[in-house]
Every structure is written in C-alpha cells, then in structure tokens.
C-alpha cells in the first residue's frame, strides 16, 4: 500500500504502523500499540483490533459491534497526551483524545481515555480504558480553545 498512514504522521503507511497491523513486527511500547490500534480503526481492520485486546477481554464476542461501528464512524485524529509506565515494566498507560465524526448522528465527538496496557510473552495488549469527562466549563482537550459545552459537549 503506497498511501499515507491514517495516523496523519505524513509517513507512508508501509513505513509507519503497517508492520504491526500486518503482523510483521510487534509494538514495543503501549504508545506504539495505541497508534497501531488507532490506524486499524481508521482502515477498519477488526482482526487486528481483536488480536490486540487482552485475551481475557473476550473481544471476539464484540466482532459484530466493532465492524458495525466502521460504517458510521470517521476518525479525525489521535492526540496522545501522555504515556506513563505502570507498576512494572510489563504495564503502561496512554492518555489520548480520539476525535471522531459520527455519520449517523451527523456530529463530531471524541473519546477521551486513559488506556491500560499489559505485556504478556513479549506482546503488548490493550486491557481497558477509563473515560475522562471534561468539566462542563473546562476547555475542550482538542486544543480548539473552546469550552467543552461549546465544542462537542453540547
């Protein structure tokens, strides 16, 4: 594939996150897994998303919901705000703001989350995430300079 990567890095997809999605390489950090998962959402690769969820999550059971979301969700960007180590070298966190456009509701939205990752047998997995809800009068974390209630929280 000679197209640009959906992560908006400006790199060719083949030189960016494709090696992880095609299973030619493994992410070595939670942030790399986060970016490759975001790219998989954009290119609608449900197999990669399911394979990178922690096995105990049972993500295969959500396959239909995951693929149904592909039809109406357009991803607009993934500002990563923070990456942090966990309690040991096999755990970590990523705080991100994924911007989306919901075609069904015809409105912009976002997922603001602190995601938890673990490494098992040299492989990183997404475990779960805690949604972060900005205060009603807080500035929207996308950097628009608008308050949440005026940007996407209306």
mmCIF file of C-alpha atoms in Angstrom:
data_model
loop_
_atom_site.group_PDB
_atom_site.id
_atom_site.type_symbol
_atom_site.label_atom_id
_atom_site.label_comp_id
_atom_site.label_asym_id
_atom_site.label_seq_id
_atom_site.Cartn_x
_atom_site.Cartn_y
_atom_site.Cartn_z
ATOM 1 C CA UNK A 1 0.000 0.000 0.000
ATOM 2 C CA UNK A 2 1.649 3.265 -1.137
ATOM 3 C CA UNK A 3 -0.726 5.604 0.641
ATOM 4 C CA UNK A 4 -0.108 7.855 3.608
ATOM 5 C CA UNK A 5 -0.612 6.422 7.065
ATOM 6 C CA UNK A 6 -4.020 7.119 8.605
ATOM 7 C CA UNK A 7 -2.304 8.377 11.772
ATOM 8 C CA UNK A 8 -1.535 11.666 9.952
ATOM 9 C CA UNK A 9 2.214 11.347 10.559
ATOM 10 C CA UNK A 10 2.954 12.179 6.918
ATOM 11 C CA UNK A 11 4.750 8.840 6.526
ATOM 12 C CA UNK A 12 3.771 6.144 4.086
ATOM 13 C CA UNK A 13 1.524 3.560 5.717
ATOM 14 C CA UNK A 14 4.053 0.801 4.913
ATOM 15 C CA UNK A 15 6.749 2.739 6.797
ATOM 16 C CA UNK A 16 4.598 3.627 9.792
ATOM 17 C CA UNK A 17 2.138 1.298 11.583
ATOM 18 C CA UNK A 18 1.528 -1.261 8.818
ATOM 19 C CA UNK A 19 4.254 -3.668 10.030
ATOM 20 C CA UNK A 20 2.345 -4.093 13.287
ATOM 21 C CA UNK A 21 -1.070 -4.450 11.670
ATOM 22 C CA UNK A 22 0.229 -6.970 9.133
ATOM 23 C CA UNK A 23 1.956 -8.847 11.988
ATOM 24 C CA UNK A 24 5.452 -8.385 10.531
ATOM 25 C CA UNK A 25 6.516 -6.729 13.808
ATOM 26 C CA UNK A 26 5.272 -6.297 17.374
ATOM 27 C CA UNK A 27 4.792 -2.945 19.089
ATOM 28 C CA UNK A 28 7.494 -2.456 21.712
ATOM 29 C CA UNK A 29 5.587 0.132 23.784
ATOM 30 C CA UNK A 30 1.999 0.828 24.802
ATOM 31 C CA UNK A 31 2.108 4.024 22.723
ATOM 32 C CA UNK A 32 3.049 2.086 19.589
ATOM 33 C CA UNK A 33 0.181 -0.300 20.232
ATOM 34 C CA UNK A 34 -2.173 2.655 20.760
ATOM 35 C CA UNK A 35 -1.178 4.251 17.442
ATOM 36 C CA UNK A 36 -1.398 0.976 15.548
ATOM 37 C CA UNK A 37 -4.848 0.299 17.028
ATOM 38 C CA UNK A 38 -5.996 3.792 16.041
ATOM 39 C CA UNK A 39 -4.751 3.152 12.499
ATOM 40 C CA UNK A 40 -6.569 -0.201 12.482
ATOM 41 C CA UNK A 41 -9.795 1.571 13.453
ATOM 42 C CA UNK A 42 -9.297 4.020 10.567
ATOM 43 C CA UNK A 43 -8.608 1.306 7.985
ATOM 44 C CA UNK A 44 -11.315 -0.905 9.526
ATOM 45 C CA UNK A 45 -9.158 -3.893 10.436
ATOM 46 C CA UNK A 46 -11.257 -5.680 13.043
ATOM 47 C CA UNK A 47 -8.956 -8.693 13.146
ATOM 48 C CA UNK A 48 -6.036 -6.596 14.388
ATOM 49 C CA UNK A 49 -8.186 -4.831 16.961
ATOM 50 C CA UNK A 50 -9.453 -8.120 18.361
ATOM 51 C CA UNK A 51 -5.971 -9.666 18.350
ATOM 52 C CA UNK A 52 -4.555 -6.741 20.357
ATOM 53 C CA UNK A 53 -7.247 -6.719 23.046
ATOM 54 C CA UNK A 54 -6.166 -8.655 26.113
ATOM 55 C CA UNK A 55 -7.339 -12.271 25.634
ATOM 56 C CA UNK A 56 -9.370 -12.175 28.867
ATOM 57 C CA UNK A 57 -11.491 -9.334 27.452
ATOM 58 C CA UNK A 58 -13.206 -11.733 25.039
ATOM 59 C CA UNK A 59 -13.168 -9.178 22.211
ATOM 60 C CA UNK A 60 -14.102 -11.801 19.618
ATOM 61 C CA UNK A 61 -17.638 -11.673 21.058
ATOM 62 C CA UNK A 62 -17.812 -7.981 20.050
ATOM 63 C CA UNK A 63 -16.752 -8.515 16.431
ATOM 64 C CA UNK A 64 -20.181 -7.575 15.022
ATOM 65 C CA UNK A 65 -20.331 -4.399 17.122
ATOM 66 C CA UNK A 66 -16.800 -3.437 16.123
ATOM 67 C CA UNK A 67 -17.465 -3.867 12.417
ATOM 68 C CA UNK A 68 -20.860 -2.144 12.676
ATOM 69 C CA UNK A 69 -19.073 0.912 14.081
ATOM 70 C CA UNK A 70 -16.877 1.052 10.983
ATOM 71 C CA UNK A 71 -19.884 2.001 8.836
ATOM 72 C CA UNK A 72 -20.704 5.242 10.647
ATOM 73 C CA UNK A 73 -17.500 6.366 12.373
ATOM 74 C CA UNK A 74 -14.885 8.543 10.681
ATOM 75 C CA UNK A 75 -11.746 9.027 12.731
ATOM 76 C CA UNK A 76 -10.309 12.564 12.706
ATOM 77 C CA UNK A 77 -7.139 12.323 14.784
ATOM 78 C CA UNK A 78 -5.484 10.950 17.877
ATOM 79 C CA UNK A 79 -3.656 13.471 20.005
ATOM 80 C CA UNK A 80 -1.729 11.406 22.553
ATOM 81 C CA UNK A 81 -1.405 13.487 25.689
ATOM 82 C CA UNK A 82 0.627 11.301 27.996
ATOM 83 C CA UNK A 83 2.353 7.939 28.198
ATOM 84 C CA UNK A 84 3.242 6.513 31.593
ATOM 85 C CA UNK A 85 4.788 3.372 32.965
ATOM 86 C CA UNK A 86 2.673 1.125 35.115
ATOM 87 C CA UNK A 87 3.628 -0.631 38.329
ATOM 88 C CA UNK A 88 6.253 -2.678 36.482
ATOM 89 C CA UNK A 89 7.910 -2.896 33.059
ATOM 90 C CA UNK A 90 5.043 -5.029 31.741
ATOM 91 C CA UNK A 91 2.313 -2.435 32.224
ATOM 92 C CA UNK A 92 1.670 1.068 30.992
ATOM 93 C CA UNK A 93 -0.891 3.753 30.279
ATOM 94 C CA UNK A 94 -1.683 6.115 27.434
ATOM 95 C CA UNK A 95 -3.950 9.140 27.746
ATOM 96 C CA UNK A 96 -5.390 10.141 24.389
ATOM 97 C CA UNK A 97 -8.189 12.061 22.762
ATOM 98 C CA UNK A 98 -9.542 10.322 19.669
ATOM 99 C CA UNK A 99 -11.606 12.710 17.560
ATOM 100 C CA UNK A 100 -14.438 11.194 15.553
ATOM 101 C CA UNK A 101 -17.297 12.133 13.287
ATOM 102 C CA UNK A 102 -20.464 10.078 13.716
ATOM 103 C CA UNK A 103 -22.211 9.963 10.334
ATOM 104 C CA UNK A 104 -25.399 8.558 11.840
ATOM 105 C CA UNK A 105 -25.764 11.427 14.320
ATOM 106 C CA UNK A 106 -24.060 13.929 11.994
ATOM 107 C CA UNK A 107 -21.858 15.367 14.694
ATOM 108 C CA UNK A 108 -18.298 15.486 15.918
ATOM 109 C CA UNK A 109 -17.340 13.696 19.070
ATOM 110 C CA UNK A 110 -14.394 12.295 20.914
ATOM 111 C CA UNK A 111 -13.140 9.503 23.086
ATOM 112 C CA UNK A 112 -11.022 10.873 25.914
ATOM 113 C CA UNK A 113 -9.471 7.966 27.746
ATOM 114 C CA UNK A 114 -6.697 6.687 29.955
ATOM 115 C CA UNK A 115 -5.978 3.289 28.428
ATOM 116 C CA UNK A 116 -4.292 0.470 30.293
ATOM 117 C CA UNK A 117 -1.873 -1.924 28.585
ATOM 118 C CA UNK A 118 -0.061 -5.067 29.708
ATOM 119 C CA UNK A 119 2.718 -7.101 28.149
ATOM 120 C CA UNK A 120 2.470 -10.878 28.143
ATOM 121 C CA UNK A 121 5.030 -13.114 26.426
ATOM 122 C CA UNK A 122 6.751 -10.092 24.809
ATOM 123 C CA UNK A 123 3.474 -8.819 23.342
ATOM 124 C CA UNK A 124 1.523 -5.703 24.382
ATOM 125 C CA UNK A 125 -2.256 -5.839 24.782
ATOM 126 C CA UNK A 126 -4.926 -3.210 25.327
ATOM 127 C CA UNK A 127 -6.734 -4.138 28.545
ATOM 128 C CA UNK A 128 -9.298 -1.417 29.158
ATOM 129 C CA UNK A 129 -9.749 2.299 29.457
ATOM 130 C CA UNK A 130 -11.147 4.786 31.881
ATOM 131 C CA UNK A 131 -13.090 7.529 30.136
ATOM 132 C CA UNK A 132 -12.198 11.051 31.126
ATOM 133 C CA UNK A 133 -15.075 13.524 31.116
ATOM 134 C CA UNK A 134 -14.057 17.182 30.960
ATOM 135 C CA UNK A 135 -15.917 19.504 33.297
ATOM 136 C CA UNK A 136 -18.774 21.415 31.665
ATOM 137 C CA UNK A 137 -16.809 24.672 31.765
ATOM 138 C CA UNK A 138 -13.399 23.133 31.086
ATOM 139 C CA UNK A 139 -11.533 23.843 27.883
ATOM 140 C CA UNK A 140 -12.105 21.075 25.360
ATOM 141 C CA UNK A 141 -8.958 18.939 25.276
ATOM 142 C CA UNK A 142 -8.721 19.051 21.455
ATOM 143 C CA UNK A 143 -6.964 22.404 21.654
ATOM 144 C CA UNK A 144 -9.758 24.397 19.994
ATOM 145 C CA UNK A 145 -9.683 26.941 22.819
ATOM 146 C CA UNK A 146 -13.438 26.474 23.284
ATOM 147 C CA UNK A 147 -15.108 25.296 26.426
ATOM 148 C CA UNK A 148 -16.381 21.725 26.389
ATOM 149 C CA UNK A 149 -20.043 22.806 26.417
ATOM 150 C CA UNK A 150 -19.444 24.895 23.263
ATOM 151 C CA UNK A 151 -17.218 22.478 21.357
ATOM 152 C CA UNK A 152 -18.519 18.906 21.443
ATOM 153 C CA UNK A 153 -20.213 18.621 24.806
ATOM 154 C CA UNK A 154 -23.442 20.344 23.802
#
